[in-house]
Amino acid sequence: MKTNLNLSRFFKACNPSKTLVIGDELDRQYYIDFSDVRGCKIVEELQRTIVRISPDEPTCQLFTGHIGCGKSTELQRLKAELEQAGFHVVYFESSQDLDMADIDVSDILLSIARQVSVSLENTGITLKPSYFANLFREIGDFLQTPIEVNGEISLGIAKISTRTKDSPQLRTQLRQYLEPRTNSILQAINEEILDKANQQLKTKGNKGLVVIVDNLDRVDMRPMASGRSQPEYLFIDRGEQLRRLNCHLVYTIPLTLIFSNECETLKNRLGGGIAPKVLPMVLVRQRDGSDHEPGMVLLRQLVMARAFPEVPWNARLGLIHEVFDAPATLDRLCRVSGGHIRNLLGLLYSCLQRQDPPFSRECLEAVIKDYRDDLLLAIDDTEWDLLYEVVQQQSVKGETEYQRLLRSMFVYEYRDMSGRWFGISPALAETEKVSAWQQKLRTDLEVKPAGI
């Protein structure tokens, strides 16, 4: 089969920062369903909880995984499927509204209120809650800046955010003002926005309201004055308040909280007793290091779909020669990615920056070397000792040091028929340092006296 590669479109499709919007027809052509090789069907589980188990009762579900492993794309798929099921879905990336290094509960609540209000206004539903009109006047007096909003809550919150965004001191003062009012704000959001929204949506034929808050997994780990980390403060200490909104909620949370000693507290306070859903890597390798062929098949398709989205699935692999000098080069890219979607696209994007397709093996190896060197610069001796333990045990403990390995993406999580296991980044696994350590292990075993 002969076809021409649209280089400009390929370049855009490989941008690792791009999130696929499954509701968009072109983006949908790029989407690959990896659920069978991730060891879980998370989107189906999240959707079933809302649609089948509790369609009329508010739910709060937690979703996490490595940054860049595909969470946002899966949440976009969840949004599309819930909309098909008749729900009104408000999806937004919290990092566009909030400073990930400095967040409080009131920031999240007001951001949700604003996003819901904007979404409803776009459907012709306008709410003018009296509580917020009074609150904005009080805040305007406090900030010494009049906030004229004509009753529109989205405009009022946007003006407050603009006023405080570049001033940490002003933001702190505003939070101190809002903190004792948090429960009143929660009650007003429920009674004057969410309850009325649900009523009006149902008159339009919708089954209810779902709010998906993405990118909260990027909340900075900085310590608070109390000694707690910012994620512990937000999602554990204040989790009950975040859960008390009268709509279906899906929050992304930092992966490190799953390894916290207070994971059960997190599950009960914020998740309502439901354990967080963890999106593992695409299973591209098995525990013994050999290829997991089903995962390799789908990663090849991911790459080739970015190049030829209009070509049928079974015909794309016949066009590998237009993208790579040999099928082995494509396989090398898939293996070294470790099943991490953004890493794979990042390596592919770097190849595009260096040369036009078909990519040579030399080009890919140069890109891998640069990626590996960047990883090596970030690892200290203590972390190397921990990485050796991960290689040996294929498990991760809950201590802070191990959490840092996960956050730095030195270690990836996988799931297979036997359960959860961990492996270090393939780019690190092939370094001289790891090879020398493994050789030493083999030598020590060979010289070990019998019976010891």
Short mmCIF file of C-alpha atoms in Angstrom, two decimals:
data_model
loop_
_atom_site.label_atom_id
_atom_site.label_comp_id
_atom_site.label_asym_id
_atom_site.label_seq_id
_atom_site.Cartn_x
_atom_site.Cartn_y
_atom_site.Cartn_z
CA MET A 1 0.00 0.00 0.00
CA LYS A 2 1.38 3.39 -0.97
CA THR A 3 0.40 6.61 0.80
CA ASN A 4 2.05 9.92 1.54
CA LEU A 5 2.98 10.88 5.09
CA ASN A 6 1.59 14.29 6.04
CA LEU A 7 4.65 15.51 7.93
CA SER A 8 3.05 18.64 9.42
CA ARG A 9 0.10 16.66 10.79
CA PHE A 10 2.44 13.93 12.09
CA PHE A 11 4.55 16.54 13.90
CA LYS A 12 1.47 18.00 15.65
CA ALA A 13 0.07 14.56 16.51
CA CYS A 14 3.32 13.54 18.22
CA ASN A 15 3.43 16.56 20.52
CA PRO A 16 3.79 14.90 23.98
CA SER A 17 1.91 17.75 25.69
CA LYS A 18 -1.22 17.25 23.56
CA THR A 19 -4.18 15.55 25.23
CA LEU A 20 -6.49 13.67 22.90
CA VAL A 21 -10.06 14.96 23.04
CA ILE A 22 -12.05 11.83 22.30
CA GLY A 23 -15.13 13.88 21.43
CA ASP A 24 -13.19 15.35 18.49
CA GLU A 25 -13.41 13.21 15.35
CA LEU A 26 -9.74 13.62 14.32
CA ASP A 27 -8.38 12.99 17.82
CA ARG A 28 -10.55 9.89 18.07
CA GLN A 29 -8.61 8.40 15.12
CA TYR A 30 -5.43 8.57 17.20
CA TYR A 31 -6.89 6.89 20.27
CA ILE A 32 -5.73 3.37 21.15
CA ASP A 33 -7.54 1.44 23.89
CA PHE A 34 -4.80 0.00 26.13
CA SER A 35 -7.10 -1.35 28.85
CA ASP A 36 -6.38 -5.00 27.99
CA VAL A 37 -2.62 -4.49 28.43
CA ARG A 38 -2.80 -2.23 31.48
CA GLY A 39 -4.42 -4.98 33.54
CA CYS A 40 -7.52 -2.91 34.34
CA LYS A 41 -10.50 -1.23 32.71
CA ILE A 42 -10.52 1.97 34.72
CA VAL A 43 -12.71 4.11 32.46
CA GLU A 44 -15.35 1.40 32.46
CA GLU A 45 -15.19 1.19 36.27
CA LEU A 46 -15.50 4.96 36.72
CA GLN A 47 -18.36 5.12 34.24
CA ARG A 48 -20.28 2.15 35.71
CA THR A 49 -20.11 3.69 39.19
CA ILE A 50 -21.86 6.80 37.90
CA VAL A 51 -24.22 5.39 35.27
CA ARG A 52 -25.30 2.06 36.71
CA ILE A 53 -24.59 2.00 40.43
CA SER A 54 -25.37 5.56 41.58
CA PRO A 55 -26.95 7.62 38.77
CA ASP A 56 -29.07 9.69 41.19
CA GLU A 57 -26.68 9.91 44.14
CA PRO A 58 -23.47 12.00 44.18
CA THR A 59 -20.26 9.97 43.93
CA CYS A 60 -16.63 10.94 44.46
CA GLN A 61 -13.99 8.86 42.69
CA LEU A 62 -10.21 9.25 42.78
CA PHE A 63 -7.91 8.62 39.84
CA THR A 64 -4.12 8.57 39.76
CA GLY A 65 -1.03 7.28 37.98
CA HIS A 66 2.29 8.51 36.67
CA ILE A 67 2.22 11.98 35.13
CA GLY A 68 2.13 11.44 31.39
CA CYS A 69 0.88 7.84 31.47
CA GLY A 70 -2.39 8.74 29.72
CA LYS A 71 -4.77 9.80 32.52
CA SER A 72 -6.04 12.93 30.77
CA THR A 73 -6.78 11.03 27.57
CA GLU A 74 -8.68 8.38 29.53
CA LEU A 75 -10.64 11.09 31.36
CA GLN A 76 -11.54 12.62 27.99
CA ARG A 77 -12.82 9.20 26.96
CA LEU A 78 -14.81 9.01 30.22
CA LYS A 79 -16.31 12.43 29.44
CA ALA A 80 -17.35 11.33 25.94
CA GLU A 81 -18.93 8.10 27.21
CA LEU A 82 -20.82 9.83 30.04
CA GLU A 83 -22.16 12.41 27.61
CA GLN A 84 -23.37 9.60 25.36
CA ALA A 85 -25.09 8.13 28.43
CA GLY A 86 -26.97 11.41 28.93
CA PHE A 87 -24.93 13.23 31.59
CA HIS A 88 -23.75 16.82 31.44
CA VAL A 89 -19.99 16.65 32.01
CA VAL A 90 -17.73 19.52 33.08
CA TYR A 91 -14.09 18.56 32.49
CA PHE A 92 -11.30 21.02 33.24
CA GLU A 93 -7.57 21.08 33.90
CA SER A 94 -7.09 22.59 37.33
CA SER A 95 -3.55 23.72 36.44
CA GLN A 96 -5.05 26.33 34.11
CA ASP A 97 -6.98 27.91 37.00
CA LEU A 98 -4.71 27.26 39.96
CA ASP A 99 -1.07 27.58 41.00
CA MET A 100 -0.03 23.96 41.65
CA ALA A 101 2.60 25.13 44.15
CA ASP A 102 0.09 27.03 46.28
CA ILE A 103 -3.48 25.69 46.55
CA ASP A 104 -6.10 25.64 49.27
CA VAL A 105 -9.50 23.95 49.46
CA SER A 106 -11.33 27.23 48.84
CA ASP A 107 -9.38 27.62 45.56
CA ILE A 108 -10.55 24.21 44.34
CA LEU A 109 -14.16 24.79 45.39
CA LEU A 110 -14.36 28.21 43.72
CA SER A 111 -12.67 26.83 40.60
CA ILE A 112 -15.29 24.08 40.36
CA ALA A 113 -18.07 26.64 40.89
CA ARG A 114 -16.67 28.83 38.10
CA GLN A 115 -16.19 25.98 35.63
CA VAL A 116 -19.69 24.61 36.25
CA SER A 117 -21.21 28.08 35.85
CA VAL A 118 -19.36 28.69 32.56
CA SER A 119 -20.40 25.28 31.22
CA LEU A 120 -24.04 25.88 32.16
CA GLU A 121 -24.02 29.36 30.62
CA ASN A 122 -22.83 27.78 27.36
CA THR A 123 -25.96 25.61 27.38
CA GLY A 124 -28.27 28.54 28.08
CA ILE A 125 -28.60 27.99 31.84
CA THR A 126 -27.75 31.15 33.79
CA LEU A 127 -27.57 31.07 37.58
CA LYS A 128 -27.38 34.21 39.73
CA PRO A 129 -26.79 32.96 43.28
CA SER A 130 -27.39 35.63 45.91
CA TYR A 131 -24.80 34.29 48.36
CA PHE A 132 -21.97 34.85 45.91
CA ALA A 133 -23.18 38.32 44.97
CA ASN A 134 -22.82 39.28 48.64
CA LEU A 135 -19.52 37.39 48.99
CA PHE A 136 -18.02 39.20 45.98
CA ARG A 137 -18.99 42.58 47.45
CA GLU A 138 -17.31 41.64 50.74
CA ILE A 139 -14.21 40.38 48.96
CA GLY A 140 -14.13 43.55 46.85
CA ASP A 141 -14.13 45.63 50.02
CA PHE A 142 -11.45 43.38 51.54
CA LEU A 143 -9.22 43.59 48.44
CA GLN A 144 -10.05 47.28 48.02
CA THR A 145 -11.08 46.48 44.45
CA PRO A 146 -14.75 46.69 43.46
CA ILE A 147 -15.94 43.44 41.81
CA GLU A 148 -18.85 44.21 39.49
CA VAL A 149 -20.19 40.94 38.11
CA ASN A 150 -23.89 41.58 37.35
CA GLY A 151 -24.72 38.42 39.27
CA GLU A 152 -22.52 36.12 37.14
CA ILE A 153 -20.52 33.89 39.46
CA SER A 154 -18.03 32.81 36.77
CA LEU A 155 -17.09 36.43 36.10
CA GLY A 156 -16.74 37.22 39.79
CA ILE A 157 -14.42 34.29 40.52
CA ALA A 158 -12.36 35.06 37.41
CA LYS A 159 -11.88 38.65 38.61
CA ILE A 160 -10.81 37.47 42.06
CA SER A 161 -8.34 34.99 40.54
CA THR A 162 -6.86 37.69 38.29
CA ARG A 163 -6.49 40.06 41.23
CA THR A 164 -4.67 37.55 43.45
CA LYS A 165 -2.82 35.38 40.90
CA ASP A 166 0.47 37.27 40.92
CA SER A 167 0.47 38.19 44.59
CA PRO A 168 1.10 35.33 47.05
CA GLN A 169 0.67 37.73 49.95
CA LEU A 170 -2.74 38.89 48.74
CA ARG A 171 -3.73 35.29 48.04
CA THR A 172 -2.80 34.32 51.61
CA GLN A 173 -4.84 37.20 53.02
CA LEU A 174 -7.85 36.19 50.92
CA ARG A 175 -7.61 32.59 52.09
CA GLN A 176 -7.51 33.70 55.70
CA TYR A 177 -10.68 35.64 54.97
CA LEU A 178 -12.39 32.71 53.20
CA GLU A 179 -11.26 29.89 55.53
CA PRO A 180 -13.92 30.41 58.25
CA ARG A 181 -16.50 30.68 55.44
CA THR A 182 -15.59 27.39 53.74
CA ASN A 183 -18.65 25.49 54.96
CA SER A 184 -20.92 28.38 53.98
CA ILE A 185 -19.30 28.47 50.52
CA LEU A 186 -19.82 24.72 50.20
CA GLN A 187 -23.47 25.04 51.17
CA ALA A 188 -23.99 27.89 48.69
CA ILE A 189 -22.32 25.97 45.86
CA ASN A 190 -24.60 23.02 46.57
CA GLU A 191 -27.87 24.91 47.04
CA GLU A 192 -27.46 27.81 44.61
CA ILE A 193 -25.43 26.18 41.84
CA LEU A 194 -25.28 22.37 41.81
CA ASP A 195 -28.81 21.56 42.99
CA LYS A 196 -30.35 24.11 40.63
CA ALA A 197 -28.06 22.95 37.83
CA ASN A 198 -29.17 19.35 38.29
CA GLN A 199 -32.82 20.40 38.27
CA GLN A 200 -32.52 22.43 35.09
CA LEU A 201 -30.35 19.87 33.34
CA LYS A 202 -32.92 17.18 34.01
CA THR A 203 -35.65 19.33 32.48
CA LYS A 204 -33.45 19.40 29.36
CA GLY A 205 -33.24 15.61 29.34
CA ASN A 206 -29.86 15.19 31.05
CA LYS A 207 -29.46 12.53 33.75
CA GLY A 208 -27.27 14.65 35.98
CA LEU A 209 -24.04 16.59 36.41
CA VAL A 210 -20.51 15.17 36.48
CA VAL A 211 -17.43 17.27 37.28
CA ILE A 212 -14.00 15.90 36.31
CA VAL A 213 -11.10 17.83 37.88
CA ASP A 214 -7.89 16.91 36.08
CA ASN A 215 -4.23 17.73 36.88
CA LEU A 216 -4.63 17.84 40.67
CA ASP A 217 -2.09 15.01 40.59
CA ARG A 218 0.45 17.75 39.84
CA VAL A 219 -0.02 19.49 43.20
CA ASP A 220 3.39 20.39 44.57
CA MET A 221 4.77 18.25 47.41
CA ARG A 222 5.92 21.29 49.40
CA PRO A 223 5.56 21.09 53.21
CA MET A 224 2.88 23.18 54.91
CA ALA A 225 3.35 25.08 58.15
CA SER A 226 1.77 22.12 59.96
CA GLY A 227 4.51 19.81 58.66
CA ARG A 228 2.10 18.00 56.35
CA SER A 229 2.76 17.98 52.63
CA GLN A 230 0.39 20.04 50.49
CA PRO A 231 -1.28 16.90 48.98
CA GLU A 232 -1.80 15.40 52.47
CA TYR A 233 -3.37 18.62 53.67
CA LEU A 234 -5.68 18.98 50.66
CA PHE A 235 -6.79 15.42 50.03
CA ILE A 236 -6.58 13.82 53.48
CA ASP A 237 -7.02 16.56 56.08
CA ARG A 238 -9.60 18.45 53.99
CA GLY A 239 -10.85 15.58 51.87
CA GLU A 240 -14.31 15.44 53.44
CA GLN A 241 -15.02 19.01 52.28
CA LEU A 242 -13.93 18.28 48.72
CA ARG A 243 -16.29 15.29 48.67
CA ARG A 244 -19.37 17.16 49.89
CA LEU A 245 -20.39 18.65 46.55
CA ASN A 246 -23.82 17.54 45.28
CA CYS A 247 -22.75 16.11 41.95
CA HIS A 248 -20.67 13.26 40.61
CA LEU A 249 -16.96 14.04 41.09
CA VAL A 250 -13.77 12.59 39.66
CA TYR A 251 -10.54 14.01 41.11
CA THR A 252 -7.03 13.20 39.98
CA ILE A 253 -4.67 12.93 42.97
CA PRO A 254 -0.87 12.56 43.32
CA LEU A 255 0.35 8.98 42.89
CA THR A 256 2.52 9.25 46.01
CA LEU A 257 -0.59 9.35 48.23
CA ILE A 258 -1.28 5.72 47.30
CA PHE A 259 1.95 4.80 49.14
CA SER A 260 1.16 6.92 52.17
CA ASN A 261 0.48 5.33 55.56
CA GLU A 262 -2.79 7.27 55.45
CA CYS A 263 -4.07 5.80 52.21
CA GLU A 264 -7.00 4.24 54.07
CA THR A 265 -7.86 7.63 55.58
CA LEU A 266 -7.71 9.14 52.10
CA LYS A 267 -10.02 6.43 50.77
CA ASN A 268 -12.59 7.01 53.50
CA ARG A 269 -12.52 10.80 53.72
CA LEU A 270 -12.30 11.77 50.06
CA GLY A 271 -13.20 8.58 48.24
CA GLY A 272 -16.21 7.70 50.36
CA GLY A 273 -14.74 4.28 51.10
CA ILE A 274 -13.84 3.58 47.46
CA ALA A 275 -10.14 2.96 46.76
CA PRO A 276 -8.44 5.27 44.25
CA LYS A 277 -8.10 3.93 40.70
CA VAL A 278 -4.48 3.68 39.54
CA LEU A 279 -3.63 3.77 35.83
CA PRO A 280 -0.50 1.62 35.35
CA MET A 281 1.86 1.65 32.37
CA VAL A 282 1.14 -0.23 29.18
CA LEU A 283 2.52 -3.72 29.83
CA VAL A 284 5.25 -3.77 27.20
CA ARG A 285 7.63 -6.06 29.09
CA GLN A 286 7.20 -9.04 31.36
CA ARG A 287 8.72 -9.59 34.79
CA ASP A 288 11.65 -11.50 33.26
CA GLY A 289 12.43 -8.58 30.91
CA SER A 290 11.09 -10.19 27.74
CA ASP A 291 8.59 -8.48 25.45
CA HIS A 292 4.90 -8.60 26.25
CA GLU A 293 3.74 -8.94 22.68
CA PRO A 294 0.12 -7.71 23.11
CA GLY A 295 1.49 -4.47 24.57
CA MET A 296 4.09 -4.16 21.81
CA VAL A 297 1.35 -4.58 19.19
CA LEU A 298 -0.68 -1.71 20.61
CA LEU A 299 2.32 0.61 21.05
CA ARG A 300 3.25 0.03 17.41
CA GLN A 301 -0.30 0.97 16.50
CA LEU A 302 -0.10 4.13 18.62
CA VAL A 303 2.93 5.31 16.67
CA MET A 304 1.59 4.36 13.26
CA ALA A 305 -1.84 5.86 14.00
CA ARG A 306 -0.11 9.20 14.65
CA ALA A 307 1.43 8.94 11.18
CA PHE A 308 -1.53 7.51 9.26
CA PRO A 309 -4.78 8.05 11.21
CA GLU A 310 -6.93 7.54 8.13
CA VAL A 311 -5.37 4.18 7.22
CA PRO A 312 -7.18 1.05 8.50
CA TRP A 313 -5.66 -0.64 11.55
CA ASN A 314 -4.49 -3.79 9.73
CA ALA A 315 -2.84 -1.80 6.92
CA ARG A 316 -0.75 0.60 9.01
CA LEU A 317 2.07 -1.82 9.79
CA GLY A 318 2.69 -2.17 6.05
CA LEU A 319 3.76 1.49 6.09
CA ILE A 320 6.46 1.22 8.78
CA HIS A 321 9.15 1.81 6.15
CA GLU A 322 7.78 5.33 5.61
CA VAL A 323 8.36 6.23 9.28
CA PHE A 324 11.37 4.08 10.29
CA ASP A 325 14.31 2.57 8.45
CA ALA A 326 13.29 -0.88 9.77
CA PRO A 327 10.60 -2.48 11.96
CA ALA A 328 13.29 -3.16 14.57
CA THR A 329 13.74 0.60 15.04
CA LEU A 330 10.04 0.99 15.84
CA ASP A 331 10.28 -1.91 18.30
CA ARG A 332 13.31 -0.31 19.94
CA LEU A 333 11.30 2.88 20.48
CA CYS A 334 8.38 0.95 22.00
CA ARG A 335 10.62 -1.04 24.37
CA VAL A 336 12.66 1.87 25.67
CA SER A 337 9.49 3.88 26.41
CA GLY A 338 8.61 1.33 29.10
CA GLY A 339 4.96 1.66 28.12
CA HIS A 340 4.89 5.30 29.25
CA ILE A 341 2.84 7.10 26.59
CA ARG A 342 4.26 10.59 27.00
CA ASN A 343 7.84 9.28 27.05
CA LEU A 344 7.22 7.38 23.82
CA LEU A 345 5.76 10.45 22.13
CA GLY A 346 8.55 12.62 23.55
CA LEU A 347 11.22 10.37 22.03
CA LEU A 348 9.35 10.30 18.73
CA TYR A 349 8.98 14.09 18.76
CA SER A 350 12.72 14.45 19.37
CA CYS A 351 13.38 12.28 16.33
CA LEU A 352 11.16 14.58 14.28
CA GLN A 353 13.16 17.56 15.49
CA ARG A 354 16.36 15.95 14.20
CA GLN A 355 15.34 14.56 10.83
CA ASP A 356 12.44 13.79 8.52
CA PRO A 357 11.08 10.23 8.40
CA PRO A 358 12.03 7.53 7.82
CA PHE A 359 14.01 7.73 11.06
CA SER A 360 17.33 5.93 11.15
CA ARG A 361 18.37 3.71 14.04
CA GLU A 362 21.29 6.09 14.63
CA CYS A 363 18.88 9.02 15.07
CA LEU A 364 16.75 7.11 17.60
CA GLU A 365 19.80 5.93 19.57
CA ALA A 366 21.08 9.52 19.80
CA VAL A 367 17.70 10.64 21.15
CA ILE A 368 17.67 7.77 23.68
CA LYS A 369 21.19 8.64 24.81
CA ASP A 370 20.20 12.26 25.49
CA TYR A 371 17.12 11.10 27.42
CA ARG A 372 19.18 8.62 29.47
CA ASP A 373 21.85 11.22 30.24
CA ASP A 374 19.19 13.61 31.54
CA LEU A 375 17.85 10.88 33.84
CA LEU A 376 21.33 10.04 35.14
CA LEU A 377 22.00 13.65 36.12
CA ALA A 378 19.04 13.56 38.50
CA ILE A 379 19.93 10.39 40.46
CA ASP A 380 22.02 10.48 43.65
CA ASP A 381 23.74 7.55 45.38
CA THR A 382 20.87 6.95 47.82
CA GLU A 383 18.42 6.71 44.95
CA TRP A 384 20.70 4.26 43.11
CA ASP A 385 20.59 1.94 46.13
CA LEU A 386 16.79 2.13 46.10
CA LEU A 387 16.70 1.50 42.35
CA TYR A 388 18.81 -1.65 42.78
CA GLU A 389 16.27 -2.88 45.33
CA VAL A 390 13.43 -2.26 42.86
CA VAL A 391 15.29 -4.24 40.18
CA GLN A 392 15.81 -7.10 42.60
CA GLN A 393 12.42 -7.18 44.33
CA GLN A 394 10.12 -5.65 41.65
CA SER A 395 8.26 -3.89 44.44
CA VAL A 396 8.11 -0.42 45.99
CA LYS A 397 7.66 0.42 49.65
CA GLY A 398 5.82 3.39 51.08
CA GLU A 399 8.74 5.39 52.38
CA THR A 400 9.34 8.92 51.16
CA GLU A 401 12.42 7.88 49.19
CA TYR A 402 10.47 5.39 47.11
CA GLN A 403 7.75 7.93 46.52
CA ARG A 404 10.42 10.18 45.06
CA LEU A 405 11.48 7.44 42.63
CA LEU A 406 7.91 7.19 41.36
CA ARG A 407 7.42 10.94 41.09
CA SER A 408 10.71 11.31 39.20
CA MET A 409 9.61 8.53 36.83
CA PHE A 410 12.70 6.42 37.51
CA VAL A 411 10.32 3.56 38.36
CA TYR A 412 7.16 2.42 36.53
CA GLU A 413 4.17 0.44 37.76
CA TYR A 414 2.74 -2.49 35.80
CA ARG A 415 -0.03 -5.04 36.32
CA ASP A 416 -0.30 -8.57 35.01
CA MET A 417 -2.23 -11.71 35.90
CA SER A 418 -0.20 -12.05 39.11
CA GLY A 419 -0.89 -8.50 40.26
CA ARG A 420 1.08 -5.29 40.65
CA TRP A 421 4.83 -5.05 40.03
CA PHE A 422 7.43 -2.34 39.47
CA GLY A 423 10.39 -1.95 37.15
CA ILE A 424 12.93 0.78 36.60
CA SER A 425 12.87 2.86 33.44
CA PRO A 426 14.28 0.76 30.54
CA ALA A 427 16.59 3.65 29.68
CA LEU A 428 18.13 3.33 33.16
CA ALA A 429 18.10 -0.48 33.08
CA GLU A 430 20.61 -0.52 30.22
CA THR A 431 23.10 1.89 31.81
CA GLU A 432 26.62 0.74 32.64
CA LYS A 433 25.93 1.31 36.33
CA VAL A 434 23.01 -1.15 36.41
CA SER A 435 24.88 -3.66 34.21
CA ALA A 436 27.89 -3.55 36.54
CA TRP A 437 25.67 -4.05 39.60
CA GLN A 438 23.91 -7.03 37.98
CA GLN A 439 27.26 -8.57 37.01
CA LYS A 440 28.47 -8.19 40.58
CA LEU A 441 25.33 -9.96 41.82
CA ARG A 442 25.95 -12.87 39.44
CA THR A 443 29.59 -13.08 40.48
CA ASP A 444 28.69 -13.05 44.18
CA LEU A 445 26.24 -15.89 43.64
CA GLU A 446 28.79 -17.95 41.72
CA VAL A 447 31.43 -17.69 44.46
CA LYS A 448 28.98 -18.13 47.34
CA PRO A 449 29.82 -21.32 49.27
CA ALA A 450 27.32 -24.15 48.97
CA GLY A 451 24.79 -24.37 51.79
CA ILE A 452 24.98 -20.68 52.71
#
